[in-house]
XYZ file of N, CA, C and O in Angstrom:
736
model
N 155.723 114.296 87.320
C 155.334 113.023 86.727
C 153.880 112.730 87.074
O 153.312 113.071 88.112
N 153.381 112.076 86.095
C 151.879 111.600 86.252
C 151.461 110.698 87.234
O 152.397 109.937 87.484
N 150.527 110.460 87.863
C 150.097 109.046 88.541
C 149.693 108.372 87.197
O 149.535 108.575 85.993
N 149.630 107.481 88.140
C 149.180 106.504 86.742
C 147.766 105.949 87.452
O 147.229 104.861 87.245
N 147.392 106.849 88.207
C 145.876 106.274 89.464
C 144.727 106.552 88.646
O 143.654 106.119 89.065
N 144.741 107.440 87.133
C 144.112 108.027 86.226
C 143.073 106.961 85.481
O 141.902 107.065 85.118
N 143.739 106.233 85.443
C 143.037 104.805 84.730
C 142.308 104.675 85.394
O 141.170 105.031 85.085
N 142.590 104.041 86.781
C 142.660 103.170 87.767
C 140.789 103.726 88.151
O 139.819 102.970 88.180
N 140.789 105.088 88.372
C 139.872 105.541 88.937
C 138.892 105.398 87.540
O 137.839 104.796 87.750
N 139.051 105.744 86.529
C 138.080 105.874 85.366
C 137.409 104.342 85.457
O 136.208 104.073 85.490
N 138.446 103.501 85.485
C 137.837 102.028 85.581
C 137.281 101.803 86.102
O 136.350 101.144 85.637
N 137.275 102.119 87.620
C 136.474 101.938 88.590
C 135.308 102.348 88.798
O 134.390 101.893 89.480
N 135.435 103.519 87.966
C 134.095 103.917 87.666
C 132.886 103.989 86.401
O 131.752 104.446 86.257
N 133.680 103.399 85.781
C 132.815 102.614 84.506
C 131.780 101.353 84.940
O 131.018 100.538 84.419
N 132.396 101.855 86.539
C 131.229 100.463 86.847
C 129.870 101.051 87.030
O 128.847 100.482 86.649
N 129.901 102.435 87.744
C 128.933 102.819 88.080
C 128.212 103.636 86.416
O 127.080 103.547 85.941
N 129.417 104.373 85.926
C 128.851 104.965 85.111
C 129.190 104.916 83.270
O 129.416 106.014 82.761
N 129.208 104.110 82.667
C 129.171 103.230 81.761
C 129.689 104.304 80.209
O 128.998 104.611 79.237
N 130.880 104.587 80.464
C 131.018 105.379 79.221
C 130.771 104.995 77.543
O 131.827 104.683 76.994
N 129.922 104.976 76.914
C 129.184 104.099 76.123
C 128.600 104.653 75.157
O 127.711 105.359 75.631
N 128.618 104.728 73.874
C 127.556 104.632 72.811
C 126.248 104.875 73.051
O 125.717 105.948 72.764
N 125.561 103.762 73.665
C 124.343 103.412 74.092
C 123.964 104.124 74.918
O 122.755 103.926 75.044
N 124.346 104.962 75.666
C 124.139 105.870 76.610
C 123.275 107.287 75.950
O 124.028 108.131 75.465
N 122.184 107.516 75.913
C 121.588 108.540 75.016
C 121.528 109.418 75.613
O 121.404 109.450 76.837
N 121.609 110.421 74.796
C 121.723 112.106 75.418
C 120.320 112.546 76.606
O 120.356 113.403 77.490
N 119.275 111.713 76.269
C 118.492 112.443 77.269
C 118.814 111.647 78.814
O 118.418 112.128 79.876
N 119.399 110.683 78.746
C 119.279 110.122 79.718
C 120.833 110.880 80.369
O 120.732 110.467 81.524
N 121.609 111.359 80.362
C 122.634 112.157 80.900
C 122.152 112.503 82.144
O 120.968 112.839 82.143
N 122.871 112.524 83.481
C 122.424 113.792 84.695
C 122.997 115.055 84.723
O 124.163 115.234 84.368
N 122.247 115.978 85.129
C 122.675 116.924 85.505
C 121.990 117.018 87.065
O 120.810 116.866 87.384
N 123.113 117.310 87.871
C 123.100 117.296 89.235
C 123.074 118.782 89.654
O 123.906 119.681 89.783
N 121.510 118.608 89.834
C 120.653 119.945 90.492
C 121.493 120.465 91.661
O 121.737 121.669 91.743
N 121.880 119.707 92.444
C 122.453 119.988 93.965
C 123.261 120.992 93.878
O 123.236 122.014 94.564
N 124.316 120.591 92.655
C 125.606 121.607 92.562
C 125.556 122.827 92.070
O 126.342 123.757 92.251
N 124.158 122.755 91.151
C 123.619 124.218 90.313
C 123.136 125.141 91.916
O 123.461 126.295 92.199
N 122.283 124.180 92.761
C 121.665 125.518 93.974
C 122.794 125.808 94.671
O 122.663 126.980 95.023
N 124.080 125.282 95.159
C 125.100 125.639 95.817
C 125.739 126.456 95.175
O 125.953 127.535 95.728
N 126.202 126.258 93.959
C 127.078 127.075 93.020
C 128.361 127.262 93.691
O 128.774 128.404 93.895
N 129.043 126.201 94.061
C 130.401 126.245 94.725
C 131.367 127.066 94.180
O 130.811 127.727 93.302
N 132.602 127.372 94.266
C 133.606 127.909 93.476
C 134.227 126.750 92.693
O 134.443 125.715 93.324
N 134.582 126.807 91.218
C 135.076 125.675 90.688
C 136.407 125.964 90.834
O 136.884 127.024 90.429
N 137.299 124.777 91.589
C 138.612 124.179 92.108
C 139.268 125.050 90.642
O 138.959 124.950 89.454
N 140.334 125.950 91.382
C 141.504 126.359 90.616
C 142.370 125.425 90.318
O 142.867 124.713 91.191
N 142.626 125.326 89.177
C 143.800 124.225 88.560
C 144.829 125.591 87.380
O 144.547 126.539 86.648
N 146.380 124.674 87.977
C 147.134 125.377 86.374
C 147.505 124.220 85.535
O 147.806 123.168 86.099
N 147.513 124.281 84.584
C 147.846 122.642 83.810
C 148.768 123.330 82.564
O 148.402 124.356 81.992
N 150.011 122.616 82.233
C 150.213 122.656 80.795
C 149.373 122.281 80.140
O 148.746 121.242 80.348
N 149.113 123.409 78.799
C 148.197 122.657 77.746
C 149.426 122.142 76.651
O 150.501 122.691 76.409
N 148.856 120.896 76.096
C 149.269 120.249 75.025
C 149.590 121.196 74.056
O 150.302 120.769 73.147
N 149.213 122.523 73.996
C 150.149 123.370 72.713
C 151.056 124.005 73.459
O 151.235 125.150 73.043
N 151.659 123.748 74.331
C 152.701 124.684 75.082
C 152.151 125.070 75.840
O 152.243 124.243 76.747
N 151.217 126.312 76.333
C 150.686 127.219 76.987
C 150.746 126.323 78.356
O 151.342 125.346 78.810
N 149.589 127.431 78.784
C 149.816 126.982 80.436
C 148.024 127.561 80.869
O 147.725 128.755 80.852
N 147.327 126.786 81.119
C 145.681 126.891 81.271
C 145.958 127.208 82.910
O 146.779 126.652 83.640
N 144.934 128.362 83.271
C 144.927 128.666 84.359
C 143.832 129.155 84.984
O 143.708 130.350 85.253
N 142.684 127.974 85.345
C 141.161 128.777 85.146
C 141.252 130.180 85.966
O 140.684 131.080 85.346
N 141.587 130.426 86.696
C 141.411 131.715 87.134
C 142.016 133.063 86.230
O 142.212 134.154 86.766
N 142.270 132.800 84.807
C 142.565 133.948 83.845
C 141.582 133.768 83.182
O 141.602 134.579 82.256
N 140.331 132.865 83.123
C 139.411 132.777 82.166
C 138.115 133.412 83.169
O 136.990 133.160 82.735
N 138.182 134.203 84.452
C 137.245 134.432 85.741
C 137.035 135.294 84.417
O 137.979 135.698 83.738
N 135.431 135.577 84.065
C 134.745 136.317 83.456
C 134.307 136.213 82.052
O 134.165 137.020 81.133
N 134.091 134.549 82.246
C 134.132 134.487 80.885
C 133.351 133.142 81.691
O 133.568 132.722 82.828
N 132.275 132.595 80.559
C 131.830 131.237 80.920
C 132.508 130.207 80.357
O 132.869 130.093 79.186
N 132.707 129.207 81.585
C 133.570 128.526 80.911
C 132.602 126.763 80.701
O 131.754 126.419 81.525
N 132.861 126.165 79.859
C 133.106 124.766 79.370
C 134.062 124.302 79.847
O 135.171 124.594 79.399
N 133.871 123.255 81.128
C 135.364 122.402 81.128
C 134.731 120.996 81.131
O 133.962 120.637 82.022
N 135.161 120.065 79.887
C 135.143 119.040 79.398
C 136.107 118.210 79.776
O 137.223 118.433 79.307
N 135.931 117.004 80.746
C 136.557 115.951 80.986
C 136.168 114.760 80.179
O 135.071 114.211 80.086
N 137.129 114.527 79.705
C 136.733 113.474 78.544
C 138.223 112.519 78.321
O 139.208 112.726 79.031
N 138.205 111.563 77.336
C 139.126 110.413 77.127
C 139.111 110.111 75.585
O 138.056 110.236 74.963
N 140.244 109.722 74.974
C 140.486 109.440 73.963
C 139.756 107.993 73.679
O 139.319 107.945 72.529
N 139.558 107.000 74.320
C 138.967 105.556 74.801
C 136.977 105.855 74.644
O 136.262 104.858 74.548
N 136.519 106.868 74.641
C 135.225 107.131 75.458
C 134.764 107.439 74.298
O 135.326 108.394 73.761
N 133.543 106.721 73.478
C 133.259 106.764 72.078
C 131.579 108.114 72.955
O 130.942 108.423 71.948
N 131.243 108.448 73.553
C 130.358 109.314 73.726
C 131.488 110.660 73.735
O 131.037 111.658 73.174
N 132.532 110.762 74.156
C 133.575 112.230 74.398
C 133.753 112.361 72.833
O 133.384 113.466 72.434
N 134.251 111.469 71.784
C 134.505 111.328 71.420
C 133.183 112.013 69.998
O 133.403 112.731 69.023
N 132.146 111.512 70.394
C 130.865 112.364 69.593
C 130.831 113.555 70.486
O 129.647 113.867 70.365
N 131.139 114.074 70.971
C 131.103 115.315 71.717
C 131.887 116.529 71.166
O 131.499 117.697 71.127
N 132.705 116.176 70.876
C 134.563 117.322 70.959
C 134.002 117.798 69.307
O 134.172 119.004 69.131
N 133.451 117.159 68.236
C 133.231 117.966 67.415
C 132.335 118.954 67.830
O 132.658 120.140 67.756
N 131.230 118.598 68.265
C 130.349 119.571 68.517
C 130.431 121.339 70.077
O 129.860 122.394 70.355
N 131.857 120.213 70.639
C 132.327 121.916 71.021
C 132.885 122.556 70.569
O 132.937 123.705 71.006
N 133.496 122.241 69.627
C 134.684 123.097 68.542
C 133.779 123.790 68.026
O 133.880 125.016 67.993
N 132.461 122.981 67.403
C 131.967 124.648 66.603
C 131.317 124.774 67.357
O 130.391 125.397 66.837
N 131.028 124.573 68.611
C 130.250 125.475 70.399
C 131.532 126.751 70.378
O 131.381 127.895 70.807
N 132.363 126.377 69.969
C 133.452 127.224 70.895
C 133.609 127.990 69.582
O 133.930 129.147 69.853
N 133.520 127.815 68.414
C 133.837 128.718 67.154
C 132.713 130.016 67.160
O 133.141 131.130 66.857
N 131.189 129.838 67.532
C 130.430 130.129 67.361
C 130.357 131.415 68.884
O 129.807 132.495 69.097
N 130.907 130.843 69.338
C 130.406 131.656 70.632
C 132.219 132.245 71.578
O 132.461 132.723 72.686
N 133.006 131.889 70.483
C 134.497 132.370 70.949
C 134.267 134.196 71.762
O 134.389 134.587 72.922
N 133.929 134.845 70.574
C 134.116 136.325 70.747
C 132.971 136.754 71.658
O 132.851 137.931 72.001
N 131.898 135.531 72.159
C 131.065 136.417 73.034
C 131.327 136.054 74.696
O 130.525 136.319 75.592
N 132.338 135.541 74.832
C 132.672 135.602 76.363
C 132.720 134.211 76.784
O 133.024 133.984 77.955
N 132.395 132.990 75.784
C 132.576 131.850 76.388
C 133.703 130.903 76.222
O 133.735 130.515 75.054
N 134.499 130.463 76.841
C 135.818 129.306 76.683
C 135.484 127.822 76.853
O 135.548 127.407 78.010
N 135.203 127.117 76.078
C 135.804 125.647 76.305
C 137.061 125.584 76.869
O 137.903 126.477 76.765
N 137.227 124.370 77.564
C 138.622 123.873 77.608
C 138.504 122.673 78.583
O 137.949 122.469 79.663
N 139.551 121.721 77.408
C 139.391 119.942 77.591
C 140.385 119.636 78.592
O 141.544 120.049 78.621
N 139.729 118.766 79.516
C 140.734 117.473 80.077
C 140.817 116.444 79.812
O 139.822 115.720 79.831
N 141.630 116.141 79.579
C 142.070 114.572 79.195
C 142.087 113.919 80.154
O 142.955 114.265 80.955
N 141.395 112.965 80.488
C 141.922 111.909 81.649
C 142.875 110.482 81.370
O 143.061 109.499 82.088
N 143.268 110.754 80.314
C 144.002 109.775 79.639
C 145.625 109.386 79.928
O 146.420 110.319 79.812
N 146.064 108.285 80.235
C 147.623 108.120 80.674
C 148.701 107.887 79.719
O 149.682 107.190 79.977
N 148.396 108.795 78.036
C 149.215 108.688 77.191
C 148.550 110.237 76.415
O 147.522 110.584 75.834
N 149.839 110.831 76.832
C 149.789 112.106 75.927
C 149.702 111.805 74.362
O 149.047 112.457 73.549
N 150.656 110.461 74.052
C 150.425 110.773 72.523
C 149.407 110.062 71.750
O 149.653 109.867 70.560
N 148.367 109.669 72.213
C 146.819 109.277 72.248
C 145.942 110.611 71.919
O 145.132 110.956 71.059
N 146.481 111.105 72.942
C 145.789 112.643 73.110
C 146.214 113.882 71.932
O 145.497 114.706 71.365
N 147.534 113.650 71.849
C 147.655 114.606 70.834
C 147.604 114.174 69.151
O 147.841 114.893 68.181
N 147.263 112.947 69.189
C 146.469 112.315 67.670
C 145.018 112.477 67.929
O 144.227 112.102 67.065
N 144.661 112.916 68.863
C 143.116 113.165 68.692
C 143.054 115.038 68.774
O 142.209 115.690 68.160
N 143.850 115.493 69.428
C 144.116 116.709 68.294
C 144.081 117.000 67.171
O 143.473 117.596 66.282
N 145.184 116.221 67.527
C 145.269 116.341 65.035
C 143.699 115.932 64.394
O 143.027 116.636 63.641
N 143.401 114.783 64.856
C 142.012 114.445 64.528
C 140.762 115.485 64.232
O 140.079 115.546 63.209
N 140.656 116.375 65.564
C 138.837 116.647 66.072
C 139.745 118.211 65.543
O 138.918 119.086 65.283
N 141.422 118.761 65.322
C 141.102 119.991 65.160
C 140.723 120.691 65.765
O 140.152 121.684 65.314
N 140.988 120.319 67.890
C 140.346 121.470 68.469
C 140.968 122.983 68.686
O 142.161 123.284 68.713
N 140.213 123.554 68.784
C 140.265 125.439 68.450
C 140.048 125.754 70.207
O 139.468 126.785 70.547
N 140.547 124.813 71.203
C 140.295 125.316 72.483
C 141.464 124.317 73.048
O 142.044 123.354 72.547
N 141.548 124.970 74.303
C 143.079 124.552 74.985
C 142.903 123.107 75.746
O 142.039 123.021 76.619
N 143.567 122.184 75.479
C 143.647 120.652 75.962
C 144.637 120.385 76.820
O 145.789 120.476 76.397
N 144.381 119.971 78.300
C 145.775 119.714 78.923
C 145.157 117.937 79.563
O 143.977 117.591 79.497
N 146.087 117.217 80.033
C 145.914 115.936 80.992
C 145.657 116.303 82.155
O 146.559 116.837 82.801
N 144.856 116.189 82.515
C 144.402 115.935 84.230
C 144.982 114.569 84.913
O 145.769 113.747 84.446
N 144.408 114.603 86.018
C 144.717 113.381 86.327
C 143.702 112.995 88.083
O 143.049 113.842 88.693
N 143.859 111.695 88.455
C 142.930 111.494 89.095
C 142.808 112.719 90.611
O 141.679 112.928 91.056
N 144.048 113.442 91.283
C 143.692 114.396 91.804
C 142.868 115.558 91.689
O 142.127 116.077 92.524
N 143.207 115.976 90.135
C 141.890 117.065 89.701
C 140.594 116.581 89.813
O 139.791 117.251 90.463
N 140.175 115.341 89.198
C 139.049 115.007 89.152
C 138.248 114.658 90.123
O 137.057 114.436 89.904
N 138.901 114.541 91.576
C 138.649 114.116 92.765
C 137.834 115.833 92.904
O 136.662 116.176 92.751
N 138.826 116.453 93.184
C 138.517 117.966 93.240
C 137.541 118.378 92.542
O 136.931 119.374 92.933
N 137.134 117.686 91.287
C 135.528 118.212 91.034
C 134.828 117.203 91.183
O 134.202 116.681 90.261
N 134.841 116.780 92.408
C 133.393 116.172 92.854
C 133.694 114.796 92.530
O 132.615 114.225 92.689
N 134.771 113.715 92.070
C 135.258 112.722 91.469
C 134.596 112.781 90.214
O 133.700 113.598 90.004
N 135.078 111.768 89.170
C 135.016 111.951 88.446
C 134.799 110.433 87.850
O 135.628 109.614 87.454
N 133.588 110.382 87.926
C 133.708 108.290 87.757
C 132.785 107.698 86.231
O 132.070 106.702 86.119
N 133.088 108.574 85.375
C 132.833 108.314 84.239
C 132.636 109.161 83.088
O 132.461 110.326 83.446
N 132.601 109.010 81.875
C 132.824 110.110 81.352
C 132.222 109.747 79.912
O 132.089 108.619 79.438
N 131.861 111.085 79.284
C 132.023 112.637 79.543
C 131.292 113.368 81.189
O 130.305 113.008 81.831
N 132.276 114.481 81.432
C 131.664 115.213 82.390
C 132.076 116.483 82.060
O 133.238 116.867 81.924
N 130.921 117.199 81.921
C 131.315 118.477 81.762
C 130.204 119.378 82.521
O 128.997 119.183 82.664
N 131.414 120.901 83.150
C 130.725 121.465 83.881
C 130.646 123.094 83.411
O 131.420 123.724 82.690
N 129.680 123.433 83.950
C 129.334 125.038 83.066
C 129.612 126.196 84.229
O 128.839 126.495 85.140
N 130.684 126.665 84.007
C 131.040 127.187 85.230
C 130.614 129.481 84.927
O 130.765 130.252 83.980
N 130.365 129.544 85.600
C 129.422 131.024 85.191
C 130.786 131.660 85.122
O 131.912 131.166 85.065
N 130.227 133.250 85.148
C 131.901 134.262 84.225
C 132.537 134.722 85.918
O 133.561 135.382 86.095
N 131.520 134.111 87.171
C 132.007 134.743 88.464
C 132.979 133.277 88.953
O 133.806 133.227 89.863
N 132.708 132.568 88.358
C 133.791 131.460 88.885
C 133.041 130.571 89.119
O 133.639 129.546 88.793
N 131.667 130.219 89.652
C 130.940 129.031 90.172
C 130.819 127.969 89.655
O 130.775 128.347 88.484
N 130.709 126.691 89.599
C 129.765 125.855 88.763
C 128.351 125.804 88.685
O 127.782 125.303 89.654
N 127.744 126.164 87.856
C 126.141 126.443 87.428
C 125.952 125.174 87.166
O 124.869 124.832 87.639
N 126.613 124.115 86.517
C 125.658 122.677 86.235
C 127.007 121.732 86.049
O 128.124 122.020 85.620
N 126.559 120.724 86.451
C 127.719 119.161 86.015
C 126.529 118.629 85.305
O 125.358 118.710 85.674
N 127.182 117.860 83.822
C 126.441 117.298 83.223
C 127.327 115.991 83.234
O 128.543 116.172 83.299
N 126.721 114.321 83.160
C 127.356 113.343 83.267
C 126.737 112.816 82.772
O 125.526 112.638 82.904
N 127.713 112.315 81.833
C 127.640 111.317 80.347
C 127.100 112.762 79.084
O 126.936 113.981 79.132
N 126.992 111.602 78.023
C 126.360 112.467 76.426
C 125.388 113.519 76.940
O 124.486 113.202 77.715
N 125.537 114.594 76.575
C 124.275 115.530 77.091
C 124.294 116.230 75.982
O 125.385 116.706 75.667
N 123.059 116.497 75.054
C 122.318 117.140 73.886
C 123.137 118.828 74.282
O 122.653 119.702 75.001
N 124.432 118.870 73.570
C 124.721 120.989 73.793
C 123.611 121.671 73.119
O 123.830 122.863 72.906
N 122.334 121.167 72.680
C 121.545 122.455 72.654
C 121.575 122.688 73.719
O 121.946 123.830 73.989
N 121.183 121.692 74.967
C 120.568 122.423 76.643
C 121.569 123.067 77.130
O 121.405 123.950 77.972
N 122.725 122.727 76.682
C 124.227 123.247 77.226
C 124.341 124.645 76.260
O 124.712 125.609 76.929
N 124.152 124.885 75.148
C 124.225 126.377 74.896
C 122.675 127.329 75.487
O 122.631 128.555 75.589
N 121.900 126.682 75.702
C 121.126 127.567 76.250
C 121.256 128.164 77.660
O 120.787 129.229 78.062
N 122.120 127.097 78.444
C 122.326 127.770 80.145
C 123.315 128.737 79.738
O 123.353 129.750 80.437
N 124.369 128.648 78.485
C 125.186 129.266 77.985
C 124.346 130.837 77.806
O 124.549 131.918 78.358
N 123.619 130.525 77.069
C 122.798 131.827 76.536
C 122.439 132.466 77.957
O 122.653 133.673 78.072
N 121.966 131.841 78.942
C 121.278 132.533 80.059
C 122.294 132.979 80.890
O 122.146 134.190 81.058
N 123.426 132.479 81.588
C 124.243 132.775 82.065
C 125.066 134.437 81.049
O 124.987 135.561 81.545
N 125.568 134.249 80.058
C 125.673 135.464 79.185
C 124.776 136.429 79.181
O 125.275 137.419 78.646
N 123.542 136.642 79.566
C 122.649 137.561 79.696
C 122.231 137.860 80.782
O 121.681 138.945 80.972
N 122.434 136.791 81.909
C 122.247 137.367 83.312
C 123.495 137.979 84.048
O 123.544 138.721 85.029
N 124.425 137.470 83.319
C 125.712 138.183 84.358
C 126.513 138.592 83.168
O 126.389 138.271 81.986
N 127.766 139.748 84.043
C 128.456 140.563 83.177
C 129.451 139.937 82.836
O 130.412 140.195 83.560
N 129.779 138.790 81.576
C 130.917 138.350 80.971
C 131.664 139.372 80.133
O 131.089 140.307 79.576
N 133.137 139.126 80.061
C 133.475 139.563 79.233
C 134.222 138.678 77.961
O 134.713 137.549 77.940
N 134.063 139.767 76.889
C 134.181 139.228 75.493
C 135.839 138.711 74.889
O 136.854 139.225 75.360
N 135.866 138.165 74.335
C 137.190 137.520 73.934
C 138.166 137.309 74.771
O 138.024 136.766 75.866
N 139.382 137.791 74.236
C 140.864 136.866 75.599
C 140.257 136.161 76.676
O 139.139 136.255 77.183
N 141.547 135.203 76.990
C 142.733 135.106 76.172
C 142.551 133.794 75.262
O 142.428 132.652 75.704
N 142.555 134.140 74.013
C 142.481 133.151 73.121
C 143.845 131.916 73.127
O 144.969 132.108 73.591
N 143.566 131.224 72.767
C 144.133 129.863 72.554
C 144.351 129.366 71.027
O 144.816 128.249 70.802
């Protein structure tokens, strides 16, 4: 069963970090600190919303996109189209999206499926995962995790995916990813 602490924490942190419209892409952070450490990004298994079962450590070698986002969050919300064709475009060359929901109603979540049509695996998180990457106090947050497992960048709030397919591009050319599986 879910907590229901999922809210609780997003709210709390809408204080600091204002999930919003108005929030413009250049003004997003990306937190340098975590790119020079390059920690290991926290293993999670999650049901995904199509059945399956997401298990970042089957995606080790492949760059991954993991998008924390909310059905509520009108910036996630301009986002999720533009990873679908991130993730259409760049499926077969070694890179995976894949969404968290921080949301406390699956069937919110799976009408915004039907909606955005995503082509990458969606499961609910909840406020323990998000603690585990570093908390998680507003959203969008998404982190670019290299094909060896690390996190290379946290981006927080709207962030322009040109800059996000280009660390994409660099990470794919500096280290040895591999190409396709396991598809979703």
């Amino acid at each position: 069963m879910r907590s229901s602490g999922t809210g609780l924490l997003i709210a709390a942190g809408l204080l600091l970090v204002p999930c919003s419209a108005a929030r413009s892409a250049a003004s997003a952070a990306e937190r340098p600190t975590v790119a020079a450490a390059r920690p290991l990004a926290p293993e999670f298994s999650l049901p995904a919303l199509n059945g399956k079962q997401i298990d970042l450590a089957k995606y080790r070698g492949k760059v991954v996109l993991l998008d924390f986002w909310a059905t509520w969050c009108a910036p996630c919300r301009t986002t999720i189209p533009r990873l679908v064709k991130l993730q259409k475009r760049n499926r077969d060359r070694g890179v995976q999206v894949i969404g968290i929901s921080l949301d406390d109603d699956p069937r919110a979540v799976r009408a915004a499926l039907r909606q955005f049509a995503f082509n990458y695996p969606v499961a609910i998180g909840d406020a323990a995962l998000a603690e585990r990457y570093g908390g998680i106090l507003g959203l969008p947050v998404l982190f670019v995790i290299g094909c060896d497992g690390r996190i290379e960048h946290r981006y927080d709030g709207e962030t322009d995916l040109e800059v996000i397919e280009r660390r994409v591009e660099t990470l794919l050319k500096r280290e040895r990813c591999k190409a396709a599986e396991p598809h979703h």
